[in-house]
Short mmCIF file of C-alpha atoms and ligand atoms in Angstrom, two decimals:
data_model
loop_
_atom_site.label_atom_id
_atom_site.label_comp_id
_atom_site.label_asym_id
_atom_site.label_seq_id
_atom_site.Cartn_x
_atom_site.Cartn_y
_atom_site.Cartn_z
CA MET A 311 6.80 16.19 -8.78
CA ASN A 312 10.09 15.37 -7.08
CA PHE A 313 10.95 19.03 -6.95
CA LEU A 314 7.60 19.83 -5.38
CA TYR A 315 8.06 17.06 -2.86
CA THR A 316 11.54 18.31 -1.97
CA ALA A 317 10.26 21.87 -1.66
CA LEU A 318 7.36 20.78 0.54
CA SER A 319 9.56 18.67 2.77
CA PHE A 320 11.79 21.72 3.23
CA ILE A 321 8.85 23.85 4.35
CA PHE A 322 7.25 21.00 6.33
CA PRO A 323 10.05 18.72 7.49
CA PRO A 324 9.00 15.28 8.73
CA VAL A 325 7.86 14.98 12.34
CA CYS A 326 8.71 11.89 14.40
CA GLY A 327 5.48 9.95 14.92
CA ILE A 328 6.42 9.19 18.51
CA CYS A 329 8.09 12.27 20.07
CA ASN A 330 6.71 14.83 17.53
CA LYS A 331 10.14 16.44 16.99
CA TYR A 332 11.01 17.81 13.55
CA GLY A 333 13.81 16.02 11.78
CA ASN A 334 14.59 14.25 8.53
CA SER A 335 12.54 11.16 9.25
CA TYR A 336 9.07 10.14 10.51
CA ILE A 337 10.78 8.10 13.22
CA CYS A 338 13.80 9.66 14.93
CA ASN A 339 16.86 7.67 15.98
CA THR A 340 16.19 8.23 19.68
CA CYS A 341 12.67 6.80 19.46
CA MET A 342 13.85 3.94 17.26
CA GLU A 343 16.41 3.01 19.94
CA LYS A 344 13.69 3.17 22.61
CA LEU A 345 11.51 0.78 20.60
CA LYS A 346 14.44 -1.62 20.23
CA ASN A 347 15.04 -1.44 23.99
CA GLU A 348 11.38 -2.26 24.62
CA LYS A 349 12.17 -5.54 22.84
CA ILE A 350 9.15 -5.15 20.62
CA TYR A 351 11.04 -4.36 17.40
CA LEU A 352 11.83 -7.67 15.78
CA PRO A 353 11.20 -7.77 12.06
CA GLN A 354 10.19 -11.39 11.76
CA ILE A 355 8.76 -13.85 9.24
CA ASP A 356 6.46 -16.67 10.37
CA PHE A 357 5.09 -19.53 8.26
CA TYR A 358 1.51 -20.77 8.38
CA GLY A 359 -0.75 -23.17 6.54
CA LYS A 360 -0.43 -26.89 5.85
CA ASN A 361 2.88 -26.63 4.01
CA GLY A 362 4.02 -23.42 5.62
CA ASP A 363 3.38 -21.73 2.30
CA ILE A 364 1.75 -18.63 3.75
CA LYS A 365 4.50 -16.29 4.94
CA HIS A 366 3.72 -13.54 7.43
CA CYS A 367 6.12 -10.66 7.92
CA TYR A 368 5.67 -8.20 10.79
CA ILE A 369 7.79 -5.57 12.47
CA PHE A 370 6.58 -5.41 16.07
CA VAL A 371 5.10 -7.31 18.95
CA TYR A 372 1.73 -5.66 19.59
CA LYS A 373 2.36 -4.04 22.97
CA GLY A 374 3.84 -0.99 24.66
CA MET A 375 4.44 2.19 22.71
CA ILE A 376 3.67 0.66 19.34
CA ARG A 377 0.28 -0.61 20.52
CA GLU A 378 -0.54 2.91 21.70
CA LYS A 379 0.45 4.35 18.33
CA ILE A 380 -1.58 1.82 16.33
CA LEU A 381 -4.64 2.56 18.47
CA GLN A 382 -4.18 6.31 17.97
CA TYR A 383 -3.71 5.77 14.25
CA LYS A 384 -6.92 3.76 13.91
CA PHE A 385 -9.28 5.37 16.36
CA PHE A 386 -8.12 8.93 17.04
CA ASP A 387 -8.04 10.48 13.59
CA LYS A 388 -4.28 10.49 13.07
CA PRO A 389 -3.84 9.39 9.44
CA TYR A 390 -0.41 11.09 9.28
CA LEU A 391 1.01 8.27 11.41
CA ALA A 392 0.92 6.22 8.19
CA ASN A 393 4.23 7.95 7.35
CA MET A 394 5.94 6.50 10.39
CA PHE A 395 4.61 2.97 9.91
CA PHE A 396 5.61 3.11 6.25
CA GLU A 397 9.19 4.03 7.21
CA PHE A 398 9.51 1.04 9.53
CA PHE A 399 8.79 -1.22 6.56
CA VAL A 400 10.92 0.32 3.84
CA LYS A 401 13.92 1.02 6.07
CA ASN A 402 14.30 -2.59 7.11
CA GLU A 403 16.36 -4.91 4.95
CA LYS A 404 14.65 -8.10 6.05
CA VAL A 405 11.23 -6.63 5.26
CA CYS A 406 12.35 -5.30 1.88
CA GLY A 407 13.79 -8.74 1.01
CA PHE A 408 10.41 -10.25 1.85
CA LEU A 409 8.47 -7.67 -0.17
CA LYS A 410 10.47 -8.49 -3.31
CA ASN A 411 8.59 -11.80 -3.56
CA TYR A 412 5.29 -10.12 -4.39
CA ASP A 413 3.61 -8.44 -7.36
CA ILE A 414 0.55 -6.96 -5.71
CA ILE A 415 -0.22 -5.41 -2.32
CA SER A 416 -3.86 -5.63 -1.31
CA PRO A 417 -5.00 -3.90 1.90
CA ILE A 418 -7.69 -5.55 4.02
CA PRO A 419 -10.82 -3.66 2.96
CA MET A 420 -13.41 -1.92 5.09
CA THR A 421 -17.05 -1.32 4.20
CA LYS A 422 -17.88 2.08 2.70
CA LYS A 423 -19.85 2.90 5.82
CA LYS A 424 -16.85 2.21 8.06
CA ILE A 425 -14.52 4.27 5.87
CA ALA A 426 -17.00 7.16 6.00
CA GLN A 427 -17.05 6.97 9.81
CA ARG A 428 -13.27 6.79 10.25
CA GLY A 429 -12.38 8.97 7.29
CA TYR A 430 -9.76 6.54 5.97
CA ASN A 431 -8.82 2.89 5.69
CA GLN A 432 -5.68 2.72 7.82
CA SER A 433 -4.33 -0.31 5.96
CA GLU A 434 -4.84 1.26 2.57
CA LEU A 435 -2.89 4.44 3.47
CA ILE A 436 0.22 2.46 4.39
CA ALA A 437 -0.09 -0.03 1.50
CA ARG A 438 -0.33 2.90 -0.94
CA LYS A 439 2.88 4.46 0.38
CA ILE A 440 4.73 1.14 0.16
CA ALA A 441 3.57 0.65 -3.45
CA GLN A 442 4.56 4.21 -4.38
CA LYS A 443 8.06 3.68 -3.01
CA LEU A 444 8.67 0.13 -4.27
CA LYS A 445 7.75 0.32 -7.92
CA TYR A 446 7.53 -3.46 -8.37
CA LEU A 447 4.62 -3.75 -5.92
CA LYS A 448 1.29 -2.63 -7.35
CA LEU A 449 -1.46 -1.41 -5.06
CA GLU A 450 -4.76 -3.14 -5.85
CA LYS A 451 -7.60 -1.98 -3.62
CA ASP A 452 -10.48 -3.31 -5.67
CA ILE A 453 -9.71 -7.04 -5.53
CA LEU A 454 -10.71 -7.77 -1.96
CA ILE A 455 -14.10 -6.33 -1.07
CA LYS A 456 -15.79 -6.37 2.30
CA CYS A 457 -19.40 -7.22 1.61
CA ASN A 458 -20.79 -7.56 5.13
CA GLU A 459 -20.23 -5.40 8.19
CA THR A 460 -18.73 -7.56 10.93
CA LYS A 461 -18.41 -7.22 14.68
CA THR A 462 -15.06 -5.85 15.91
CA GLN A 463 -12.77 -8.88 16.08
CA SER A 464 -11.13 -7.73 19.34
CA THR A 465 -14.46 -8.21 21.17
CA LEU A 466 -14.73 -11.90 20.18
CA ASN A 467 -13.19 -15.24 21.14
CA LYS A 468 -11.25 -17.40 18.69
CA LYS A 469 -14.22 -19.41 17.42
CA GLN A 470 -16.43 -16.34 17.10
CA ARG A 471 -13.69 -14.55 15.14
CA LEU A 472 -13.63 -17.34 12.55
CA GLU A 473 -17.43 -17.27 12.26
CA ASN A 474 -17.45 -13.48 12.10
CA VAL A 475 -15.22 -13.23 9.00
CA LYS A 476 -16.75 -16.16 7.11
CA ASN A 477 -18.33 -14.81 3.93
CA ALA A 478 -17.53 -11.24 4.99
CA TYR A 479 -15.09 -10.76 2.08
CA LYS A 480 -15.27 -11.47 -1.61
CA ILE A 481 -13.06 -11.14 -4.67
CA GLN A 482 -13.71 -9.04 -7.72
CA ASN A 483 -11.55 -8.35 -10.80
CA GLU A 484 -10.16 -11.87 -10.58
CA GLN A 485 -8.16 -11.39 -13.78
CA LYS A 486 -5.84 -9.02 -11.91
CA ILE A 487 -4.60 -11.75 -9.58
CA THR A 488 -4.40 -14.78 -11.86
CA GLY A 489 -0.92 -16.26 -11.42
CA LYS A 490 0.23 -13.34 -9.24
CA GLU A 491 2.01 -13.30 -5.92
CA VAL A 492 -0.36 -11.34 -3.70
CA LEU A 493 0.55 -9.67 -0.42
CA ILE A 494 -2.27 -8.91 2.01
CA PHE A 495 -1.70 -5.89 4.22
CA ASP A 496 -3.32 -5.48 7.64
CA ASP A 497 -2.40 -3.47 10.73
CA ILE A 498 -2.38 -6.21 13.39
CA TYR A 499 -2.32 -10.00 13.22
CA THR A 500 -4.00 -11.61 16.23
CA THR A 501 -5.62 -15.01 15.64
CA GLY A 502 -5.17 -14.57 11.90
CA ALA A 503 -8.86 -15.15 11.20
CA THR A 504 -9.22 -12.15 8.86
CA CYS A 505 -5.95 -12.60 6.97
CA MET A 506 -6.42 -16.36 6.57
CA GLU A 507 -9.96 -15.94 5.28
CA CYS A 508 -8.73 -13.41 2.70
CA ALA A 509 -5.74 -15.62 1.80
CA LYS A 510 -8.10 -18.53 1.23
CA ILE A 511 -10.41 -16.69 -1.14
CA LEU A 512 -7.48 -15.10 -3.01
CA LYS A 513 -6.01 -18.55 -3.65
CA ILE A 514 -9.35 -19.96 -4.77
CA ALA A 515 -9.66 -17.01 -7.15
CA GLY A 516 -6.34 -17.87 -8.81
CA ALA A 517 -3.52 -16.11 -6.93
CA LYS A 518 -0.26 -18.05 -7.33
CA SER A 519 0.71 -17.41 -3.73
CA VAL A 520 -0.44 -15.24 -0.85
CA GLY A 521 1.65 -13.57 1.85
CA ILE A 522 0.76 -11.38 4.78
CA LEU A 523 2.35 -8.15 5.96
CA THR A 524 1.31 -6.43 9.20
CA ILE A 525 2.73 -3.75 11.45
CA ALA A 526 2.46 -5.97 14.51
CA LYS A 527 1.57 -9.41 15.77
CA ASP A 528 -0.41 -9.82 18.98
CA PHE A 529 0.87 -12.80 20.96
CA LYS A 530 -1.78 -12.59 23.67
CA GLU A 531 -3.71 -15.87 24.07
CA ILE A 532 -7.22 -15.71 22.62
CA ASN A 533 -9.33 -18.74 23.50
ZN1 LIG B 657 11.18 10.63 18.13
#
């Protein structure tokens, strides 16, 4: 398998997800420097919840070039951009230190209908790559289930977002999370309504602790 991978990467070398130049990485050094200059690259860990026991790690502020790329990734049929987002996570020491605290990575689910429309669950593609690379993190995509189609969160205000996700998710295969440290993976964290709802039901179902990992955090005020 490794040989095949090496052979394939020789024939199809990685392409930078931003400037599309061939190289040895899915994000080239020039583009990485540009992102740092935009002051949006800030691997960061925030603490939420009553006792600050829900940790949220993210790489970017949701704006500028990275916002464009996330939108392209989600809405313009560019699943290969998962490679670039994956590299941001595993190449950063702070992020890797954070990931070591968890046993399971669980992407925010979509309904089957939504996956059929888009062709992929963007959070699952990245979570799978992270789990493949970091052997101690196991991908579990059948714990969190989305049972009801919801309105797009970005069209709603803060209160509506909370209402919208209530009872939209459920847990199955509870035995897989009993006593485990579970990491939820989503693309963007805005008001946190989705991630917090999932964290809540994971804890009720027996997870020892729940953390959140996202590509970006949106700091825009949502009232
Ligand atoms: Zn580049």
